[in-house]
Amino acid sequence: MTAADGVALLGVRHHGPGSARGVRAALDRLEPRIVLVEGPPEADAVLALAADPGMRPPVALLAHVVDEPSRAGFWPFAEFSPEWEAIRWAAGRGVPVRFIDLPAAHSLLLRDGDQGDVPAGADREREGGREGEAGDGGAGEAGAADARIDPLAVLARTAGHDDPERWWEDAVEHRGRAGEGDGDPLAAFGALAEAMGALRETYGDGGHPQDVVREAHMRLRIREARRTHEEVAVVCGAWHVPALARGGGVTADRALLKGLPKAKVEVTWVPWTHRRLSRASGYGAGIDSPGWYRHLFTSPDRPVARWMTKVAGLLREEDLPVSSAHVIEAVRLADTLATLRGRPLPGLGETTDAVRAVMCDGSEVPLALIRDRLVVGDVLGEVPEAAPAVPLARDLAREQRRLRMKPEALEKEVDLDLRKDTDAGRSRLLHRLRMLGIGWGEPGRSRTAATGTFRESWRLRWEPELAVAVAEAGVWGTTVESAATARAQDAAVNTRVLAEVTGLAERCLLAGLRDALPTVMRVLADRAALDVDVAHLAQALPALVRSLRYGDVRGTDARALREVAEGLAERVCVGLPPACAGLDAAGAAEMRGHVAQVQQALVLLGDDALRDRWAGVLRRLAVRDRGVPGLLRGSAARLLLDDARLEPGEVARLMGLALSHGTAPQEAAAWVEGFLAGGGMLLVHDERLLALVDGWLSAVPAAAFDDVLPLLRRTFGGFDPGVRRTVGELVRRGPGGGRTGEGAMGEGLPGFAPRLDEERVEAALSTARLLLGPGGQDGGQDT
């Protein structure tokens, strides 16, 4: 500690539980009349909320520019943060507390070195943070004075340690628990201030030129407090203590602050997470193990035994066999390792080694879970409802309460049944947030066996930076629904690609944005009328048809969509044949994808007349032998066959023509690729098709074989392994060698028989009835 003229400077490591305990002890000893804390002065207006019972750390101050919400910064506080401990100490004793760092109105507009536009002094998970302060995880010591240094790493190395975290644990975190340092609580602050003074003399600003401006502002605020209060306590990063202790002229400090850019900002409290306190998240002022540090700070006694109990509980939840004997043995091993390594108490390294050996049998897999859930943790803080917020954030909070969707830091999957009102409301909320760019939830694959349009699966995880996304989205409206509607209308008007407009229409239906649909549909009709590219029309149709399926489930009137979809389908039918002529290989492959999507879309659309017309278009493609690439002709034939629009005999005729001697080998291979892209079971069950392919392949000239081989390997490589083996076995046995009749497998092929084995079938049906239950028995009898 450095004290002069009634000012006590308590230099700390941000988010250090040892520093937090030291700050409380020092404040109890000093009993200052005012407490000054490193942080944006604009937050003084919301400091009183720190004493609210609804405020549960980890939390963060969020400051953002009113006219540019994306320009924002966070100042996080954990339960074990020294600054938070100072704030709570002052609140509990009625002592005024103030923030003294450079105002966010300036810092949000200043450049922080080479990191771009970021706020000075803000603890930011992406941009960096207070890398230059004690233990704040900077870039490490560098050889030049203008490089950023990590003071904690330098001190550890000076003390002969190669691990800064381990040195800090031994020097600070374990002092009180090991029976050391029970005397003067201010001694540790004095020693740390002296060490930082030596570092500042050697490294200057440590690669943080903006600290000069910040420290000038801090000195001015300290002088103001000293004029009105006899005893002042300042809690700040230890890196700043030497600069604040040296003092300086008022005129010089004011000159440093003159002419700084300034903006109007708003400040509020937002929930934070332990994961965002972790250095691994990119947070420059982070620590490696926030969950472990919280445990050290909150455990009243026997921290190692209590930690091992937590670990055992987590492993038991994962169905791993861990008993009380494992806990006892792990504690003993951790104590032994600490003694052998000369440490006052077991640290995280010793406990991890003990857990690995005793509870995990040497496996790293359970350790990864322990690190994720306990060492780092997924604790999500809470802020009171009285905290300032933009109207959109308040409406979102109301919707979350109404739908019983509590934000959580731990990722979880939820399945929604859209036939239920609550689940349908949850779906609409998540889709509306996605429309606004607020990624609370991501659609996933349903974990249930049920399929259909009435089920959705989502992966939910609330990240602290979503508060900034909510603030940014506030420009679109004051409620989630109105903001999403305005955003969708704006996107429709400014979108020039037809497929993007149809996708937007689908998203509007998913989100239940009825007021946005008229604008989207008008733009969609205009774009569709002007677009003459068949590929664009075909690409836009599937999203429209999918949207039609949501009408019944979500109660949305989709008649306008059906009219547009049917019009698009008609235009695709007219324009597809000429659009397929003269395409190169890449164009043919792209068009094949569009054709397959249109086929699926028309099946869903359910218009028999359109399907008949589409089948006629496919037949024209399949039978043309000039101009249309073989890939498209083969694909059209396969689609017709799968839709029962083409007889097997006619398919064999088309294949025979495509694989005749008059067709170039590359073109024939492309036809085979297009035809067999839907799967190779046809070759297993139709001897004629297999014989045609086999005969053609055997007759390919040696000079052309190398050219067609990649196409064939790509085609047959897409088959299931069982299909490939069966086709190979049939070809090896030769014509008729594996069959006893049309479409039947012969006795010589392992796994097949010429006739049905009734006894074995009955045994299988009995098992199927047990699995399906009473509802499946009738179907089993029919089988």
PDB file of C-alpha atoms in Angstrom, residues 136-230:
ATOM      1  CA  ASP A 136      -4.157  -9.544 -16.247  1.00  0.00           C
ATOM      2  CA  GLY A 137      -2.803 -11.951 -18.812  1.00  0.00           C
ATOM      3  CA  GLY A 138      -1.075  -9.691 -21.279  1.00  0.00           C
ATOM      4  CA  ALA A 139       1.075 -10.692 -24.167  1.00  0.00           C
ATOM      5  CA  GLY A 140       4.043 -11.562 -21.963  1.00  0.00           C
ATOM      6  CA  GLU A 141       7.315  -9.776 -21.428  1.00  0.00           C
ATOM      7  CA  ALA A 142       9.007  -8.521 -24.573  1.00  0.00           C
ATOM      8  CA  GLY A 143      12.489  -7.328 -25.263  1.00  0.00           C
ATOM      9  CA  ALA A 144      11.548  -3.780 -26.130  1.00  0.00           C
ATOM     10  CA  ALA A 145      10.185  -1.151 -23.771  1.00  0.00           C
ATOM     11  CA  ASP A 146       7.317  -0.361 -26.113  1.00  0.00           C
ATOM     12  CA  ALA A 147       6.051  -3.978 -26.144  1.00  0.00           C
ATOM     13  CA  ARG A 148       3.162  -5.038 -23.947  1.00  0.00           C
ATOM     14  CA  ILE A 149       4.261  -6.901 -20.858  1.00  0.00           C
ATOM     15  CA  ASP A 150       2.577  -9.163 -18.330  1.00  0.00           C
ATOM     16  CA  PRO A 151       3.685  -7.838 -14.920  1.00  0.00           C
ATOM     17  CA  LEU A 152       2.658 -11.041 -13.165  1.00  0.00           C
ATOM     18  CA  ALA A 153       4.866 -13.114 -15.487  1.00  0.00           C
ATOM     19  CA  VAL A 154       7.814 -10.777 -14.925  1.00  0.00           C
ATOM     20  CA  LEU A 155       7.466 -10.952 -11.135  1.00  0.00           C
ATOM     21  CA  ALA A 156       7.118 -14.739 -11.220  1.00  0.00           C
ATOM     22  CA  ARG A 157      10.196 -15.092 -13.381  1.00  0.00           C
ATOM     23  CA  THR A 158      12.146 -12.765 -11.104  1.00  0.00           C
ATOM     24  CA  ALA A 159      11.179 -14.973  -8.160  1.00  0.00           C
ATOM     25  CA  GLY A 160      12.456 -18.042 -10.016  1.00  0.00           C
ATOM     26  CA  HIS A 161       9.091 -19.446 -11.129  1.00  0.00           C
ATOM     27  CA  ASP A 162       8.152 -20.331 -14.685  1.00  0.00           C
ATOM     28  CA  ASP A 163       4.410 -20.510 -13.954  1.00  0.00           C
ATOM     29  CA  PRO A 164       2.875 -17.104 -13.082  1.00  0.00           C
ATOM     30  CA  GLU A 165      -0.420 -18.600 -11.862  1.00  0.00           C
ATOM     31  CA  ARG A 166       1.346 -21.031  -9.536  1.00  0.00           C
ATOM     32  CA  TRP A 167       3.579 -18.278  -8.167  1.00  0.00           C
ATOM     33  CA  TRP A 168       0.562 -16.034  -7.548  1.00  0.00           C
ATOM     34  CA  GLU A 169      -1.242 -18.830  -5.718  1.00  0.00           C
ATOM     35  CA  ASP A 170       1.742 -19.418  -3.423  1.00  0.00           C
ATOM     36  CA  ALA A 171       2.549 -15.751  -2.857  1.00  0.00           C
ATOM     37  CA  VAL A 172      -0.974 -14.369  -2.414  1.00  0.00           C
ATOM     38  CA  GLU A 173      -3.869 -16.804  -2.563  1.00  0.00           C
ATOM     39  CA  HIS A 174      -2.524 -19.295   0.016  1.00  0.00           C
ATOM     40  CA  ARG A 175      -0.942 -16.835   2.455  1.00  0.00           C
ATOM     41  CA  GLY A 176      -3.888 -16.498   4.797  1.00  0.00           C
ATOM     42  CA  ARG A 177      -4.922 -20.138   4.581  1.00  0.00           C
ATOM     43  CA  ALA A 178      -1.395 -21.340   5.290  1.00  0.00           C
ATOM     44  CA  GLY A 179      -1.193 -19.280   8.471  1.00  0.00           C
ATOM     45  CA  GLU A 180       0.964 -16.539   6.962  1.00  0.00           C
ATOM     46  CA  GLY A 181       0.224 -12.867   6.678  1.00  0.00           C
ATOM     47  CA  ASP A 182      -2.198 -12.767   9.631  1.00  0.00           C
ATOM     48  CA  GLY A 183      -0.627  -9.545  10.925  1.00  0.00           C
ATOM     49  CA  ASP A 184      -0.788  -6.226   9.073  1.00  0.00           C
ATOM     50  CA  PRO A 185      -3.326  -6.549   6.178  1.00  0.00           C
ATOM     51  CA  LEU A 186      -1.668  -3.587   4.455  1.00  0.00           C
ATOM     52  CA  ALA A 187       1.777  -5.157   4.189  1.00  0.00           C
ATOM     53  CA  ALA A 188       0.996  -7.158   1.061  1.00  0.00           C
ATOM     54  CA  PHE A 189      -0.247  -4.050  -0.745  1.00  0.00           C
ATOM     55  CA  GLY A 190       2.953  -2.231   0.148  1.00  0.00           C
ATOM     56  CA  ALA A 191       5.121  -5.061  -1.175  1.00  0.00           C
ATOM     57  CA  LEU A 192       3.157  -5.281  -4.420  1.00  0.00           C
ATOM     58  CA  ALA A 193       3.313  -1.493  -4.901  1.00  0.00           C
ATOM     59  CA  GLU A 194       7.074  -1.582  -4.440  1.00  0.00           C
ATOM     60  CA  ALA A 195       7.406  -4.378  -7.036  1.00  0.00           C
ATOM     61  CA  MET A 196       5.235  -2.489  -9.514  1.00  0.00           C
ATOM     62  CA  GLY A 197       7.268   0.643  -8.976  1.00  0.00           C
ATOM     63  CA  ALA A 198      10.393  -1.241 -10.028  1.00  0.00           C
ATOM     64  CA  LEU A 199       8.625  -2.580 -13.113  1.00  0.00           C
ATOM     65  CA  ARG A 200       7.387   0.877 -14.133  1.00  0.00           C
ATOM     66  CA  GLU A 201      10.903   2.266 -13.806  1.00  0.00           C
ATOM     67  CA  THR A 202      12.167  -0.489 -16.100  1.00  0.00           C
ATOM     68  CA  TYR A 203       9.360  -0.771 -18.644  1.00  0.00           C
ATOM     69  CA  GLY A 204       7.718   2.671 -18.530  1.00  0.00           C
ATOM     70  CA  ASP A 205       4.109   2.315 -19.618  1.00  0.00           C
ATOM     71  CA  GLY A 206       4.680  -1.369 -20.465  1.00  0.00           C
ATOM     72  CA  GLY A 207       3.354  -0.912 -23.982  1.00  0.00           C
ATOM     73  CA  HIS A 208       0.151   0.811 -22.828  1.00  0.00           C
ATOM     74  CA  PRO A 209       0.516   4.460 -23.872  1.00  0.00           C
ATOM     75  CA  GLN A 210      -3.141   5.168 -23.168  1.00  0.00           C
ATOM     76  CA  ASP A 211      -2.571   4.468 -19.469  1.00  0.00           C
ATOM     77  CA  VAL A 212      -0.944   7.895 -19.187  1.00  0.00           C
ATOM     78  CA  VAL A 213      -4.296   9.530 -19.974  1.00  0.00           C
ATOM     79  CA  ARG A 214      -6.218   7.182 -17.706  1.00  0.00           C
ATOM     80  CA  GLU A 215      -3.880   7.774 -14.777  1.00  0.00           C
ATOM     81  CA  ALA A 216      -4.112  11.543 -15.250  1.00  0.00           C
ATOM     82  CA  HIS A 217      -7.882  11.324 -14.878  1.00  0.00           C
ATOM     83  CA  MET A 218      -7.566   9.079 -11.825  1.00  0.00           C
ATOM     84  CA  ARG A 219      -5.246  11.567 -10.130  1.00  0.00           C
ATOM     85  CA  LEU A 220      -7.706  14.402 -10.730  1.00  0.00           C
ATOM     86  CA  ARG A 221     -10.571  12.407  -9.217  1.00  0.00           C
ATOM     87  CA  ILE A 222      -8.423  11.455  -6.203  1.00  0.00           C
ATOM     88  CA  ARG A 223      -7.623  15.126  -5.573  1.00  0.00           C
ATOM     89  CA  GLU A 224     -11.322  15.997  -5.743  1.00  0.00           C
ATOM     90  CA  ALA A 225     -12.177  13.317  -3.200  1.00  0.00           C
ATOM     91  CA  ARG A 226      -9.357  14.360  -0.904  1.00  0.00           C
ATOM     92  CA  ARG A 227     -10.689  17.927  -0.773  1.00  0.00           C
ATOM     93  CA  THR A 228     -13.999  16.743   0.710  1.00  0.00           C
ATOM     94  CA  HIS A 229     -12.979  13.629   2.676  1.00  0.00           C
ATOM     95  CA  GLU A 230     -10.205  13.114   5.193  1.00  0.00           C
TER      96      GLU A 230
END
